Amino acid sequence: MSTPASPPRIGRLAAGPLDAITDVSGVTVGHVTRDEGDVQTGVTVIRPHAGDPYRDKVPAGLAVINGFGKSVGLVQLEELGQLETPIALTNTFSVPTLSQAQIRDCAAHNPETGRGQPALAAAGTDFAQGAVGAGRGMSSFQLKGGIGSASRRVPLRHGGSFTVGALVLANYGLLPNLLWGGQAVDAQLAKRIDDEAHAQAGATEKGSIIMVLATDAPLDARQLGRLALRAGVGLARTGSVYGHGSGDIALAFSTAYTLPHLPERPMPAVTLLHETQLDGLFQAAADSVEQAIVHALWHAQAVAGRNGHRRAALRDLLAPRR
């Protein structure tokens, strides 16, 4: 079996030029990665636009598919339908530290909130995928997982298009359940996977996946919640069963307009997309999430960490044995 030159292509919709969440205009992503022997971790930050999201918030929606996860701010997002900070991803134990960094950064730019994140400063449109940033210490299907991204364009009836971009932090799944481009793995790869799984006998589903969707389509918070829910379609296609110990959370936001923080500034008058036109966006959400998970597995390299723990890379298993 020869090593594939590229990962499987998901769906029929065209991708944006980067095939990443940053194909949605204004969205940027930055990483800080710690590769220091026993310390294998990092931070990934998604900026919804180049300005201050506290002053100019974006509409957002949430879908908690399986709530076994740790987060800060999702309750407020669900209540208000607004995103007012960059989205910062990291490992479970670093969530409090990252929250403090977000607060410090917000206060530095907006002293009225009461009194720098390097990943925030590093945010750009072209970014690495795989075992980088928040994905450094993550496993997916008992292989190396991490950060993956993709995008899809949705053509409009009268010309033009909308873009849906996805970024995932993949840390979930069991090897025997893996579907690669919608197909069960072939017999040769299955044998290699079985060999890898044997060393992890008795493993249970106890990871998580965070799925972030961005779009330039003019949607409100309710519609964005519906869009976020469709991320679960792409997740299921890869072989996830939303296991007991897995936290599966999706967030979607729109860059089509912003919502002012200060009450003296007028609220925008926005013509929203009609409900009957959402199906194309739903398709794009499902496809881009599945593609992003594929990219996370494809780009991840094998990593050895604390106490000799090691996660193999899928591409190493796909390579022919000599």
Short mmCIF file of C-alpha atoms in Angstrom, two decimals:
data_model
loop_
_atom_site.label_atom_id
_atom_site.label_comp_id
_atom_site.label_asym_id
_atom_site.label_seq_id
_atom_site.Cartn_x
_atom_site.Cartn_y
_atom_site.Cartn_z
CA MET A 1 0.00 0.00 0.00
CA SER A 2 1.48 3.37 -1.00
CA THR A 3 1.25 6.43 1.19
CA PRO A 4 -1.48 8.83 -0.04
CA ALA A 5 -0.15 12.16 -1.28
CA SER A 6 -3.01 14.04 0.34
CA PRO A 7 -5.86 13.43 2.77
CA PRO A 8 -9.33 12.51 1.48
CA ARG A 9 -11.45 15.36 0.13
CA ILE A 10 -14.80 15.72 1.90
CA GLY A 11 -17.98 16.73 0.08
CA ARG A 12 -18.69 18.48 -3.22
CA LEU A 13 -18.60 22.14 -2.17
CA ALA A 14 -15.52 24.12 -3.16
CA ALA A 15 -13.05 25.16 -0.48
CA GLY A 16 -11.69 28.66 0.00
CA PRO A 17 -8.12 29.45 -1.16
CA LEU A 18 -6.60 28.39 2.19
CA ASP A 19 -9.10 25.62 2.98
CA ALA A 20 -9.12 26.98 6.52
CA ILE A 21 -11.29 28.99 8.90
CA THR A 22 -9.30 32.07 7.90
CA ASP A 23 -10.98 32.01 4.48
CA VAL A 24 -13.74 33.88 6.33
CA SER A 25 -12.60 37.47 5.92
CA GLY A 26 -11.21 39.06 9.09
CA VAL A 27 -10.72 35.80 11.01
CA THR A 28 -7.16 35.03 12.14
CA VAL A 29 -5.56 32.21 14.14
CA GLY A 30 -2.40 32.10 16.26
CA HIS A 31 -0.53 29.40 18.18
CA VAL A 32 2.01 29.15 20.95
CA THR A 33 3.46 25.62 21.27
CA ARG A 34 5.50 24.20 24.15
CA ASP A 35 7.66 21.27 23.05
CA GLU A 36 9.83 20.75 26.11
CA GLY A 37 10.29 17.08 26.88
CA ASP A 38 7.72 16.18 29.51
CA VAL A 39 5.84 19.40 28.76
CA GLN A 40 3.85 19.06 25.53
CA THR A 41 1.09 21.64 25.41
CA GLY A 42 0.14 25.03 24.02
CA VAL A 43 -2.50 27.62 23.23
CA THR A 44 -4.47 28.41 20.09
CA VAL A 45 -6.39 31.67 19.69
CA ILE A 46 -9.04 32.55 17.10
CA ARG A 47 -9.72 36.25 16.55
CA PRO A 48 -13.16 36.98 15.01
CA HIS A 49 -11.96 40.27 13.53
CA ALA A 50 -8.99 42.62 13.67
CA GLY A 51 -10.61 45.02 16.13
CA ASP A 52 -11.50 44.76 19.81
CA PRO A 53 -14.23 42.12 20.22
CA TYR A 54 -15.19 43.55 23.62
CA ARG A 55 -16.16 46.87 22.01
CA ASP A 56 -17.45 45.31 18.79
CA LYS A 57 -18.93 41.91 19.58
CA VAL A 58 -19.99 39.35 17.00
CA PRO A 59 -23.21 37.31 17.02
CA ALA A 60 -22.62 33.72 18.09
CA GLY A 61 -24.44 30.48 18.85
CA LEU A 62 -23.60 27.35 20.81
CA ALA A 63 -24.34 23.63 20.58
CA VAL A 64 -23.37 21.35 23.45
CA ILE A 65 -23.55 17.89 21.93
CA ASN A 66 -22.01 16.23 24.98
CA GLY A 67 -21.19 18.43 27.95
CA PHE A 68 -18.26 16.53 29.49
CA GLY A 69 -15.89 19.46 29.07
CA LYS A 70 -14.32 22.44 30.82
CA SER A 71 -14.91 25.97 29.61
CA VAL A 72 -15.24 29.60 30.62
CA GLY A 73 -17.83 31.98 29.16
CA LEU A 74 -20.18 29.62 27.33
CA VAL A 75 -23.09 30.27 29.71
CA GLN A 76 -22.97 34.00 28.92
CA LEU A 77 -22.56 33.32 25.21
CA GLU A 78 -25.65 31.13 25.24
CA GLU A 79 -27.65 33.75 27.15
CA LEU A 80 -26.64 36.83 25.11
CA GLY A 81 -25.83 35.30 21.73
CA GLN A 82 -22.65 37.36 21.54
CA LEU A 83 -18.93 36.65 21.46
CA GLU A 84 -16.90 39.39 23.15
CA THR A 85 -13.40 37.87 23.40
CA PRO A 86 -11.09 35.93 21.13
CA ILE A 87 -11.69 32.18 21.35
CA ALA A 88 -8.78 30.62 23.23
CA LEU A 89 -8.18 26.86 23.28
CA THR A 90 -5.86 24.89 25.57
CA ASN A 91 -5.69 21.79 27.78
CA THR A 92 -8.11 21.27 30.69
CA PHE A 93 -5.73 22.21 33.50
CA SER A 94 -4.69 25.45 31.77
CA VAL A 95 -8.22 26.82 31.33
CA PRO A 96 -8.06 28.99 34.51
CA THR A 97 -4.67 30.43 33.50
CA LEU A 98 -5.88 31.18 30.01
CA SER A 99 -9.00 32.84 31.39
CA GLN A 100 -6.84 35.14 33.51
CA ALA A 101 -4.79 36.04 30.44
CA GLN A 102 -7.96 36.90 28.52
CA ILE A 103 -9.14 39.14 31.37
CA ARG A 104 -5.76 40.90 31.58
CA ASP A 105 -5.72 41.51 27.85
CA CYS A 106 -9.28 42.85 27.86
CA ALA A 107 -8.55 45.16 30.80
CA ALA A 108 -5.39 46.46 29.16
CA HIS A 109 -7.35 47.59 26.12
CA ASN A 110 -10.52 48.53 28.02
CA PRO A 111 -9.64 49.86 31.50
CA GLU A 112 -13.32 50.38 32.28
CA THR A 113 -13.76 46.61 32.50
CA GLY A 114 -12.24 46.81 35.95
CA ARG A 115 -8.97 45.97 36.17
CA GLY A 116 -0.79 39.91 26.17
CA GLN A 117 -1.32 36.80 25.08
CA PRO A 118 1.53 35.73 22.71
CA ALA A 119 -0.84 33.51 20.71
CA LEU A 120 -3.17 36.49 20.25
CA ALA A 121 -0.31 38.60 18.94
CA ALA A 122 0.72 35.80 16.57
CA ALA A 123 -2.71 35.47 14.96
CA GLY A 124 -2.74 35.49 11.17
CA THR A 125 -4.51 33.96 8.18
CA ASP A 126 -1.84 31.32 7.44
CA PHE A 127 -1.28 29.01 10.40
CA ALA A 128 0.05 25.54 11.18
CA GLN A 129 -2.15 22.50 11.83
CA GLY A 130 -1.64 19.23 13.65
CA ALA A 131 0.23 18.91 16.95
CA VAL A 132 0.66 22.66 17.45
CA GLY A 133 -0.71 25.23 19.86
CA ALA A 134 -3.56 23.83 21.91
CA GLY A 135 -3.29 20.60 19.91
CA ARG A 136 0.24 19.78 21.04
CA GLY A 137 -0.78 17.36 23.78
CA MET A 138 -3.96 16.02 22.17
CA SER A 139 -4.81 12.52 20.93
CA SER A 140 -7.49 11.57 18.44
CA PHE A 141 -8.55 7.98 17.76
CA GLN A 142 -5.64 7.01 20.02
CA LEU A 143 -3.28 8.58 17.49
CA LYS A 144 -1.81 12.05 17.46
CA GLY A 145 -4.56 14.62 17.08
CA GLY A 146 -4.67 18.37 17.49
CA ILE A 147 -5.64 21.41 15.45
CA GLY A 148 -7.33 21.06 12.08
CA SER A 149 -9.10 23.54 9.85
CA ALA A 150 -11.04 23.66 6.59
CA SER A 151 -13.53 25.83 4.71
CA ARG A 152 -16.34 25.47 2.20
CA ARG A 153 -18.05 27.98 -0.09
CA VAL A 154 -21.81 28.02 -0.47
CA PRO A 155 -22.97 29.42 -3.85
CA LEU A 156 -25.94 31.77 -3.85
CA ARG A 157 -28.85 31.54 -6.27
CA HIS A 158 -28.17 34.95 -7.79
CA GLY A 159 -24.38 34.85 -7.81
CA GLY A 160 -21.72 35.24 -5.17
CA SER A 161 -21.20 32.93 -2.23
CA PHE A 162 -20.91 32.68 1.52
CA THR A 163 -18.00 30.96 3.28
CA VAL A 164 -18.12 28.64 6.27
CA GLY A 165 -14.81 27.89 7.98
CA ALA A 166 -14.12 25.35 10.71
CA LEU A 167 -11.34 24.91 13.24
CA VAL A 168 -11.27 21.89 15.55
CA LEU A 169 -9.27 20.91 18.58
CA ALA A 170 -9.49 17.13 18.19
CA ASN A 171 -8.84 15.03 21.30
CA TYR A 172 -11.37 12.19 21.06
CA GLY A 173 -12.16 8.82 19.52
CA LEU A 174 -11.13 5.15 19.64
CA LEU A 175 -9.03 3.54 16.91
CA PRO A 176 -11.48 0.79 15.96
CA ASN A 177 -14.15 3.41 15.19
CA LEU A 178 -12.06 5.52 12.83
CA LEU A 179 -13.63 6.34 9.45
CA TRP A 180 -11.20 7.94 7.01
CA GLY A 181 -13.01 9.92 4.37
CA GLY A 182 -16.20 7.99 5.09
CA GLN A 183 -14.54 4.61 4.61
CA ALA A 184 -13.50 1.98 7.11
CA VAL A 185 -9.74 1.51 6.97
CA ASP A 186 -8.44 -1.25 4.68
CA ALA A 187 -7.12 -4.55 5.99
CA GLN A 188 -3.43 -3.59 5.91
CA LEU A 189 -3.94 -0.37 7.79
CA ALA A 190 -6.38 -2.12 10.13
CA LYS A 191 -3.58 -4.52 11.14
CA ARG A 192 -1.28 -1.61 11.96
CA ILE A 193 -4.04 0.10 13.87
CA ASP A 194 -4.69 -3.11 15.80
CA ASP A 195 -1.00 -3.29 16.70
CA GLU A 196 -1.14 0.29 17.95
CA ALA A 197 -4.39 -0.32 19.82
CA HIS A 198 -2.99 -3.45 21.51
CA ALA A 199 -0.59 -1.23 23.43
CA GLN A 200 -3.57 0.79 24.61
CA ALA A 201 -5.89 -2.11 25.48
CA GLY A 202 -8.82 -1.20 27.68
CA ALA A 203 -8.80 2.44 26.60
CA THR A 204 -12.09 4.29 26.95
CA GLU A 205 -13.48 7.37 25.25
CA LYS A 206 -12.47 10.22 27.55
CA GLY A 207 -11.24 12.99 25.30
CA SER A 208 -13.07 15.94 23.82
CA ILE A 209 -13.42 18.02 20.71
CA ILE A 210 -14.05 21.74 20.41
CA MET A 211 -15.43 22.77 17.01
CA VAL A 212 -15.48 26.44 15.99
CA LEU A 213 -17.38 27.60 12.92
CA ALA A 214 -17.04 31.04 11.36
CA THR A 215 -19.14 32.41 8.52
CA ASP A 216 -19.63 35.67 6.64
CA ALA A 217 -23.32 34.91 6.18
CA PRO A 218 -25.63 37.36 8.01
CA LEU A 219 -27.12 35.15 10.72
CA ASP A 220 -28.47 35.92 14.18
CA ALA A 221 -27.59 34.05 17.37
CA ARG A 222 -30.45 31.58 17.02
CA GLN A 223 -29.48 30.70 13.46
CA LEU A 224 -25.85 30.38 14.50
CA GLY A 225 -26.90 27.92 17.19
CA ARG A 226 -28.54 25.85 14.47
CA LEU A 227 -25.36 26.05 12.39
CA ALA A 228 -23.23 24.98 15.37
CA LEU A 229 -25.42 21.92 15.88
CA ARG A 230 -24.56 20.70 12.36
CA ALA A 231 -20.91 20.41 13.39
CA GLY A 232 -22.02 17.20 15.07
CA VAL A 233 -22.83 15.73 11.65
CA GLY A 234 -19.22 16.09 10.54
CA LEU A 235 -18.01 14.73 13.87
CA ALA A 236 -20.18 11.63 13.64
CA ARG A 237 -18.95 10.89 10.11
CA THR A 238 -15.41 10.33 11.45
CA GLY A 239 -16.57 7.55 13.78
CA SER A 240 -17.40 9.41 16.98
CA VAL A 241 -20.18 8.04 19.18
CA TYR A 242 -20.06 11.02 21.58
CA GLY A 243 -18.72 8.72 24.32
CA HIS A 244 -19.54 9.23 27.99
CA GLY A 245 -16.19 10.83 28.78
CA SER A 246 -16.02 13.00 25.69
CA GLY A 247 -16.90 16.69 25.72
CA ASP A 248 -18.22 17.61 22.28
CA ILE A 249 -18.90 21.33 21.97
CA ALA A 250 -19.49 23.51 18.91
CA LEU A 251 -19.55 27.30 18.63
CA ALA A 252 -20.46 29.33 15.56
CA PHE A 253 -20.07 33.06 14.93
CA SER A 254 -20.74 35.45 12.06
CA THR A 255 -18.46 38.21 10.84
CA ALA A 256 -21.22 39.85 8.78
CA TYR A 257 -21.83 42.54 11.40
CA THR A 258 -20.81 43.57 14.91
CA LEU A 259 -22.77 44.52 18.02
CA PRO A 260 -21.60 47.61 19.91
CA HIS A 261 -20.73 47.38 23.60
CA LEU A 262 -21.53 51.02 24.38
CA PRO A 263 -25.28 51.78 24.59
CA GLU A 264 -24.91 55.18 22.93
CA ARG A 265 -23.78 53.51 19.71
CA PRO A 266 -26.64 52.38 17.46
CA MET A 267 -27.42 48.72 16.97
CA PRO A 268 -27.00 47.58 13.34
CA ALA A 269 -29.98 47.09 11.06
CA VAL A 270 -29.18 43.73 9.47
CA THR A 271 -31.01 41.85 6.75
CA LEU A 272 -30.69 38.26 7.89
CA LEU A 273 -30.50 35.21 5.69
CA HIS A 274 -33.87 33.52 5.24
CA GLU A 275 -34.31 30.19 7.03
CA THR A 276 -34.93 28.38 3.75
CA GLN A 277 -31.41 29.34 2.60
CA LEU A 278 -29.62 27.70 5.52
CA ASP A 279 -29.30 24.20 4.07
CA GLY A 280 -26.20 25.09 2.07
CA LEU A 281 -24.55 26.47 5.21
CA PHE A 282 -25.52 23.34 7.13
CA GLN A 283 -23.87 21.21 4.43
CA ALA A 284 -20.76 23.40 4.57
CA ALA A 285 -20.62 23.13 8.36
CA ALA A 286 -20.78 19.33 8.28
CA ASP A 287 -18.24 19.00 5.48
CA SER A 288 -15.76 21.55 6.83
CA VAL A 289 -15.81 20.02 10.32
CA GLU A 290 -15.17 16.52 8.96
CA GLN A 291 -12.42 17.89 6.71
CA ALA A 292 -10.88 19.80 9.62
CA ILE A 293 -10.72 16.59 11.69
CA VAL A 294 -9.11 14.81 8.75
CA HIS A 295 -6.57 17.64 8.51
CA ALA A 296 -5.82 17.45 12.24
CA LEU A 297 -4.96 13.75 11.91
CA TRP A 298 -3.14 14.21 8.60
CA HIS A 299 -0.84 17.03 9.75
CA ALA A 300 -0.10 15.71 13.25
CA GLN A 301 3.32 14.23 13.85
CA ALA A 302 4.18 11.58 16.45
CA VAL A 303 4.90 13.11 19.87
CA ALA A 304 6.58 11.66 22.97
CA GLY A 305 5.78 13.31 26.30
CA ARG A 306 5.76 12.72 30.04
CA ASN A 307 6.77 9.32 31.41
CA GLY A 308 7.53 8.00 27.95
CA HIS A 309 3.96 8.30 26.70
CA ARG A 310 3.87 8.38 22.91
CA ARG A 311 1.22 8.90 20.30
CA ALA A 312 1.80 7.63 16.77
CA ALA A 313 0.90 9.71 13.74
CA LEU A 314 -1.68 8.42 11.28
CA ARG A 315 0.61 9.20 8.35
CA ASP A 316 3.26 6.93 9.86
CA LEU A 317 0.72 4.10 9.90
CA LEU A 318 -0.28 4.86 6.32
CA ALA A 319 3.34 4.69 5.14
CA PRO A 320 4.44 1.34 3.65
CA ARG A 321 6.57 -0.82 5.91
CA ARG A 322 10.05 -1.64 4.65
#
